Amino acid sequence: MAEVKLENVHKRFGGAEVIHGIDLTIRNGEFVVLVGPSGCGKSTLLRMIAGLEDISDGTISIGGRVVNDLEPRERDIAMVFQSYALYPHMNVERNMSFSMTLRKERPEKIRQAVEGAAASLELRPYLERLPKALSGGQRQRVAMGRAIVRRPKVFLFDEPLSNLDAQLRVQMRTEVRKLHQRLEGTSVYVTHDQVEAMTMADRIVVLDKGRIAQSGTPLELYDRPANRFVAEFIGSPAINLFPCDVKGGRVFLASGNGAVDIGPTTTAEERIELGVRPEHLKPVESGGLPGTVQVIENLGAETYVILNAAGRDVCWRIAGRPQVSVGDRMQLGFDPAHMHFFSTASGARL
Amino acid sequence: MLVLRGPARWLAYLVLATGIVIIIGPFLWVALQSFKYEIAILQGSWIFTPTWFNYSDVLYSHRSDFPTNVWNSVVVASLSTFFVLIAGTLAAYSLSRLRWNRWIARTFLGWTLIFNMIPPLTLIGPWYLIFREVGLYETLTGLVLAHITLHLPMTIWMMMAYFNEIPKEIEEAARVDGCDRLDAFWRISLPLVTPGLIAAGVLAFVFSWNEFAVALNLTSRATATVPVAIARFAQQYEVQYGQMAAASIVSTIPALILMFFGQRFVVQGLTMGAVK
């Protein structure tokens, strides 16, 4: 277990800068998820922590020791790759024991470590098999077993579940989290899936074009996004965004039936954006945003109703099964306690 | 897979049979001559009494150098294959895995490609002069060096295809697990390209074994290899057809054995990267 500290970390490929001075401290035993869209630099950052990419500028420390110039093997880390990266010519047992064999540990100690990890991951019947004879989920568990046997200070996960089918992914999500709690290691987990981030992280770091857009607990990010990018990225279905005008200290949302008065504001900007999570919309009799029901998505426990309102698709999420049909006209009201305002120019929260 | 029916099927069989006859026919004809006495060969007889005379004359006669020639070929083909595999594998790994400047890598690979297209005969003149200067002319060492040079480009390209097929994450996982780069190469990458080593090794050995032009010009009677020896059965005043045929058949044995065991890898190696 160790603290991972990144100070003003930059990464340049030729002339192109992909990481722009990241400062981040991952505390002992913390499970931090780096999340962001493709190309935001999250995997590059993880690979820099692992030592698989050089650092153009800045400092990375693991357990108080600067590791900038250390080889991956000297950093006391374990990494689970998206493609599993198992050694195809070694059976499961040899895959899992490889790091200990390299360290020339006693055979008895190696056997105990491998059997312990195999038992916890339900891999005992497969120890003699080659990776090609395993299913995707089993391969993933072997990759995790390999990391466990290494007994590192820091676990690094690079989108480890993205090659699994949806059902297995949910199951493995829980497994990874349980593993983290049991081993009490420090974990850095990269994903582009915000559901994975929300469900697994102690803390989420949202990256946007090589910069930290926001860092905080999953609920902090959900309830109080620091900017439009985070608001859009975190939450499924995505937040509803409406362009609004500010007149005389009040916010107005243009709709088919004239402007809807949203409420007071102190901003000096003339045009801002209103963000409302789908579950924070509610049907009202009058004075709301008028819309027509386009699509109804029943998920059993909850329902997504997609309406056309103010010239855009708006998602209303409701528990249970609402009595609405496609083509119904209705008005949606906003809960003042759950409205987010963003600058149209900078995207920052107002 | 394309399934042919009716006349198309018979036509396909006919084309296939013609191909086989064209390829195997000459070999069978030579094999037939190797079991005839000289007189039967010169008469062109199809009905004859088979004899092992040509084989025993080539292999056991006191006046025959052929066993020495076979040994020379074994030495040259084995050593050149060994060194070509070492140099070619390391070069291919370097080009595939290390972050070379793109221009350096392209220039190197482009040059190997061009070198592979140059007729070997154009290189014999310079080699003759160089080897005479350094005392390697008419030595097996000189011929081994020449064969390494000739077969290195093919080996580099083949091995590169194999290294490119290995996901780089596997090596990265090994580096995280505790390997340095050399360890990762030795313990992970090299075992994974074993089929490539077999394929490239078989081809380099067979090409070296069969190489004639360079060997003819850079060797003496004592250091001649099998193809040169076979050619020397045709002298100015006498052509020893029977011995020539027997020596030709004997010379194909190592290549046949290697291709029999390595064929699967050779086909895989030559088509590597052609389809995903």
PDB file of C-alpha atoms in Angstrom, chain A residues 27-164:
ATOM      1  CA  ARG A  27      -3.963   8.277  -1.028  1.00  0.00           C
ATOM      2  CA  ASN A  28      -2.983   5.018   0.644  1.00  0.00           C
ATOM      3  CA  GLY A  29      -5.617   2.370   0.002  1.00  0.00           C
ATOM      4  CA  GLU A  30      -7.727   4.618  -2.185  1.00  0.00           C
ATOM      5  CA  PHE A  31      -9.524   3.338  -5.306  1.00  0.00           C
ATOM      6  CA  VAL A  32      -9.250   6.119  -7.871  1.00  0.00           C
ATOM      7  CA  VAL A  33     -10.877   5.873 -11.273  1.00  0.00           C
ATOM      8  CA  LEU A  34      -9.503   7.922 -14.162  1.00  0.00           C
ATOM      9  CA  VAL A  35     -12.353   8.435 -16.565  1.00  0.00           C
ATOM     10  CA  GLY A  36     -12.842  10.351 -19.769  1.00  0.00           C
ATOM     11  CA  PRO A  37     -13.605   9.983 -23.452  1.00  0.00           C
ATOM     12  CA  SER A  38     -11.202   8.352 -25.930  1.00  0.00           C
ATOM     13  CA  GLY A  39      -8.048  10.408 -26.400  1.00  0.00           C
ATOM     14  CA  CYS A  40      -8.334  12.314 -23.113  1.00  0.00           C
ATOM     15  CA  GLY A  41      -4.996  10.922 -21.903  1.00  0.00           C
ATOM     16  CA  LYS A  42      -6.209   8.588 -19.160  1.00  0.00           C
ATOM     17  CA  SER A  43      -4.375   5.487 -20.408  1.00  0.00           C
ATOM     18  CA  THR A  44      -1.247   7.525 -21.115  1.00  0.00           C
ATOM     19  CA  LEU A  45      -1.328   8.816 -17.543  1.00  0.00           C
ATOM     20  CA  LEU A  46      -1.688   5.274 -16.190  1.00  0.00           C
ATOM     21  CA  ARG A  47       1.161   4.056 -18.379  1.00  0.00           C
ATOM     22  CA  MET A  48       3.301   6.919 -17.084  1.00  0.00           C
ATOM     23  CA  ILE A  49       2.609   5.778 -13.506  1.00  0.00           C
ATOM     24  CA  ALA A  50       3.525   2.229 -14.593  1.00  0.00           C
ATOM     25  CA  GLY A  51       6.742   3.406 -16.243  1.00  0.00           C
ATOM     26  CA  LEU A  52       5.696   2.179 -19.679  1.00  0.00           C
ATOM     27  CA  GLU A  53       5.714   5.773 -21.001  1.00  0.00           C
ATOM     28  CA  ASP A  54       8.390   8.349 -20.269  1.00  0.00           C
ATOM     29  CA  ILE A  55       7.420  11.549 -18.466  1.00  0.00           C
ATOM     30  CA  SER A  56       8.140  14.699 -20.475  1.00  0.00           C
ATOM     31  CA  ASP A  57       8.041  16.913 -17.387  1.00  0.00           C
ATOM     32  CA  GLY A  58       7.048  16.751 -13.733  1.00  0.00           C
ATOM     33  CA  THR A  59       7.407  14.161 -10.995  1.00  0.00           C
ATOM     34  CA  ILE A  60       5.691  10.883 -10.140  1.00  0.00           C
ATOM     35  CA  SER A  61       6.248   9.387  -6.681  1.00  0.00           C
ATOM     36  CA  ILE A  62       5.087   6.040  -5.346  1.00  0.00           C
ATOM     37  CA  GLY A  63       5.293   5.579  -1.579  1.00  0.00           C
ATOM     38  CA  GLY A  64       7.313   8.788  -1.241  1.00  0.00           C
ATOM     39  CA  ARG A  65       9.965   7.662  -3.749  1.00  0.00           C
ATOM     40  CA  VAL A  66      10.343   9.509  -7.049  1.00  0.00           C
ATOM     41  CA  VAL A  67      10.001   6.889  -9.785  1.00  0.00           C
ATOM     42  CA  ASN A  68      10.526   9.031 -12.897  1.00  0.00           C
ATOM     43  CA  ASP A  69      13.645   7.169 -13.964  1.00  0.00           C
ATOM     44  CA  LEU A  70      12.793   3.739 -12.583  1.00  0.00           C
ATOM     45  CA  GLU A  71      11.961   0.779 -14.799  1.00  0.00           C
ATOM     46  CA  PRO A  72       8.413  -0.646 -14.446  1.00  0.00           C
ATOM     47  CA  ARG A  73       9.777  -3.652 -12.536  1.00  0.00           C
ATOM     48  CA  GLU A  74      11.385  -1.353  -9.961  1.00  0.00           C
ATOM     49  CA  ARG A  75       8.178   0.512  -9.121  1.00  0.00           C
ATOM     50  CA  ASP A  76       6.482  -2.286  -7.175  1.00  0.00           C
ATOM     51  CA  ILE A  77       3.259  -2.118  -9.136  1.00  0.00           C
ATOM     52  CA  ALA A  78       0.998  -4.632 -10.861  1.00  0.00           C
ATOM     53  CA  MET A  79      -1.009  -3.882 -13.956  1.00  0.00           C
ATOM     54  CA  VAL A  80      -4.086  -5.507 -15.468  1.00  0.00           C
ATOM     55  CA  PHE A  81      -4.350  -4.781 -19.185  1.00  0.00           C
ATOM     56  CA  GLN A  82      -7.402  -4.388 -21.393  1.00  0.00           C
ATOM     57  CA  SER A  83      -6.238  -7.282 -23.578  1.00  0.00           C
ATOM     58  CA  TYR A  84      -5.345  -9.295 -20.422  1.00  0.00           C
ATOM     59  CA  ALA A  85      -1.780  -9.665 -21.818  1.00  0.00           C
ATOM     60  CA  LEU A  86      -1.395 -13.210 -20.514  1.00  0.00           C
ATOM     61  CA  TYR A  87       1.693 -15.117 -21.609  1.00  0.00           C
ATOM     62  CA  PRO A  88       0.258 -17.464 -24.271  1.00  0.00           C
ATOM     63  CA  HIS A  89       2.975 -20.094 -23.904  1.00  0.00           C
ATOM     64  CA  MET A  90       2.582 -20.461 -20.133  1.00  0.00           C
ATOM     65  CA  ASN A  91      -0.239 -22.202 -18.315  1.00  0.00           C
ATOM     66  CA  VAL A  92      -2.351 -20.370 -15.752  1.00  0.00           C
ATOM     67  CA  GLU A  93      -0.114 -21.388 -12.868  1.00  0.00           C
ATOM     68  CA  ARG A  94       3.055 -20.173 -14.597  1.00  0.00           C
ATOM     69  CA  ASN A  95       1.326 -16.961 -15.667  1.00  0.00           C
ATOM     70  CA  MET A  96       0.401 -16.244 -12.080  1.00  0.00           C
ATOM     71  CA  SER A  97       3.730 -17.236 -10.585  1.00  0.00           C
ATOM     72  CA  PHE A  98       5.904 -15.496 -13.187  1.00  0.00           C
ATOM     73  CA  SER A  99       6.713 -12.425 -11.069  1.00  0.00           C
ATOM     74  CA  MET A 100       7.627 -14.538  -8.036  1.00  0.00           C
ATOM     75  CA  THR A 101       9.749 -16.858 -10.173  1.00  0.00           C
ATOM     76  CA  LEU A 102      11.660 -13.845 -11.451  1.00  0.00           C
ATOM     77  CA  ARG A 103      12.241 -12.753  -7.864  1.00  0.00           C
ATOM     78  CA  LYS A 104      13.579 -16.268  -7.167  1.00  0.00           C
ATOM     79  CA  GLU A 105      11.141 -16.864  -4.302  1.00  0.00           C
ATOM     80  CA  ARG A 106      11.038 -20.292  -2.638  1.00  0.00           C
ATOM     81  CA  PRO A 107       8.912 -22.804  -4.630  1.00  0.00           C
ATOM     82  CA  GLU A 108       6.766 -23.501  -1.555  1.00  0.00           C
ATOM     83  CA  LYS A 109       6.009 -19.792  -1.117  1.00  0.00           C
ATOM     84  CA  ILE A 110       5.177 -19.454  -4.827  1.00  0.00           C
ATOM     85  CA  ARG A 111       2.840 -22.445  -4.665  1.00  0.00           C
ATOM     86  CA  GLN A 112       1.021 -21.045  -1.631  1.00  0.00           C
ATOM     87  CA  ALA A 113       0.617 -17.612  -3.211  1.00  0.00           C
ATOM     88  CA  VAL A 114      -0.690 -19.036  -6.486  1.00  0.00           C
ATOM     89  CA  GLU A 115      -3.084 -21.430  -4.769  1.00  0.00           C
ATOM     90  CA  GLY A 116      -4.375 -18.668  -2.521  1.00  0.00           C
ATOM     91  CA  ALA A 117      -5.036 -16.347  -5.455  1.00  0.00           C
ATOM     92  CA  ALA A 118      -6.478 -19.171  -7.572  1.00  0.00           C
ATOM     93  CA  ALA A 119      -8.855 -20.143  -4.776  1.00  0.00           C
ATOM     94  CA  SER A 120     -10.081 -16.595  -4.267  1.00  0.00           C
ATOM     95  CA  LEU A 121     -10.656 -16.179  -7.996  1.00  0.00           C
ATOM     96  CA  GLU A 122     -12.132 -19.667  -8.501  1.00  0.00           C
ATOM     97  CA  LEU A 123      -9.321 -20.600 -10.872  1.00  0.00           C
ATOM     98  CA  ARG A 124      -8.143 -23.802  -9.204  1.00  0.00           C
ATOM     99  CA  PRO A 125      -9.557 -26.171 -11.871  1.00  0.00           C
ATOM    100  CA  TYR A 126      -7.805 -24.217 -14.614  1.00  0.00           C
ATOM    101  CA  LEU A 127      -4.244 -23.954 -13.282  1.00  0.00           C
ATOM    102  CA  GLU A 128      -2.849 -26.361 -15.893  1.00  0.00           C
ATOM    103  CA  ARG A 129      -4.627 -24.778 -18.837  1.00  0.00           C
ATOM    104  CA  LEU A 130      -3.090 -22.460 -21.405  1.00  0.00           C
ATOM    105  CA  PRO A 131      -4.757 -19.039 -21.822  1.00  0.00           C
ATOM    106  CA  LYS A 132      -6.176 -20.036 -25.227  1.00  0.00           C
ATOM    107  CA  ALA A 133      -8.281 -22.709 -23.487  1.00  0.00           C
ATOM    108  CA  LEU A 134      -9.986 -20.166 -21.209  1.00  0.00           C
ATOM    109  CA  SER A 135     -13.037 -17.965 -21.668  1.00  0.00           C
ATOM    110  CA  GLY A 136     -12.772 -14.165 -21.609  1.00  0.00           C
ATOM    111  CA  GLY A 137     -13.915 -13.958 -18.011  1.00  0.00           C
ATOM    112  CA  GLN A 138     -11.474 -16.647 -16.898  1.00  0.00           C
ATOM    113  CA  ARG A 139      -8.615 -14.892 -18.685  1.00  0.00           C
ATOM    114  CA  GLN A 140      -9.553 -11.691 -16.934  1.00  0.00           C
ATOM    115  CA  ARG A 141      -9.454 -13.468 -13.592  1.00  0.00           C
ATOM    116  CA  VAL A 142      -6.032 -14.921 -14.407  1.00  0.00           C
ATOM    117  CA  ALA A 143      -4.793 -11.402 -15.196  1.00  0.00           C
ATOM    118  CA  MET A 144      -6.094 -10.270 -11.811  1.00  0.00           C
ATOM    119  CA  GLY A 145      -4.576 -13.319 -10.148  1.00  0.00           C
ATOM    120  CA  ARG A 146      -1.230 -12.448 -11.657  1.00  0.00           C
ATOM    121  CA  ALA A 147      -1.527  -8.985 -10.139  1.00  0.00           C
ATOM    122  CA  ILE A 148      -2.529 -10.371  -6.715  1.00  0.00           C
ATOM    123  CA  VAL A 149       0.376 -12.827  -6.571  1.00  0.00           C
ATOM    124  CA  ARG A 150       2.770  -9.950  -7.295  1.00  0.00           C
ATOM    125  CA  ARG A 151       1.688  -8.321  -3.959  1.00  0.00           C
ATOM    126  CA  PRO A 152       2.408  -4.811  -5.228  1.00  0.00           C
ATOM    127  CA  LYS A 153       2.108  -1.448  -3.518  1.00  0.00           C
ATOM    128  CA  VAL A 154      -0.154  -0.168  -6.284  1.00  0.00           C
ATOM    129  CA  PHE A 155      -2.611  -1.918  -8.614  1.00  0.00           C
ATOM    130  CA  LEU A 156      -3.088  -0.359 -12.039  1.00  0.00           C
ATOM    131  CA  PHE A 157      -6.078  -1.342 -14.181  1.00  0.00           C
ATOM    132  CA  ASP A 158      -6.259  -0.277 -17.829  1.00  0.00           C
ATOM    133  CA  GLU A 159      -9.884  -0.751 -18.941  1.00  0.00           C
ATOM    134  CA  PRO A 160      -9.785  -4.359 -17.747  1.00  0.00           C
ATOM    135  CA  LEU A 161     -13.462  -5.096 -18.265  1.00  0.00           C
ATOM    136  CA  SER A 162     -14.088  -3.536 -21.660  1.00  0.00           C
ATOM    137  CA  ASN A 163     -13.592  -6.810 -23.566  1.00  0.00           C
ATOM    138  CA  LEU A 164     -16.204  -8.659 -21.503  1.00  0.00           C
TER     139      LEU A 164
END
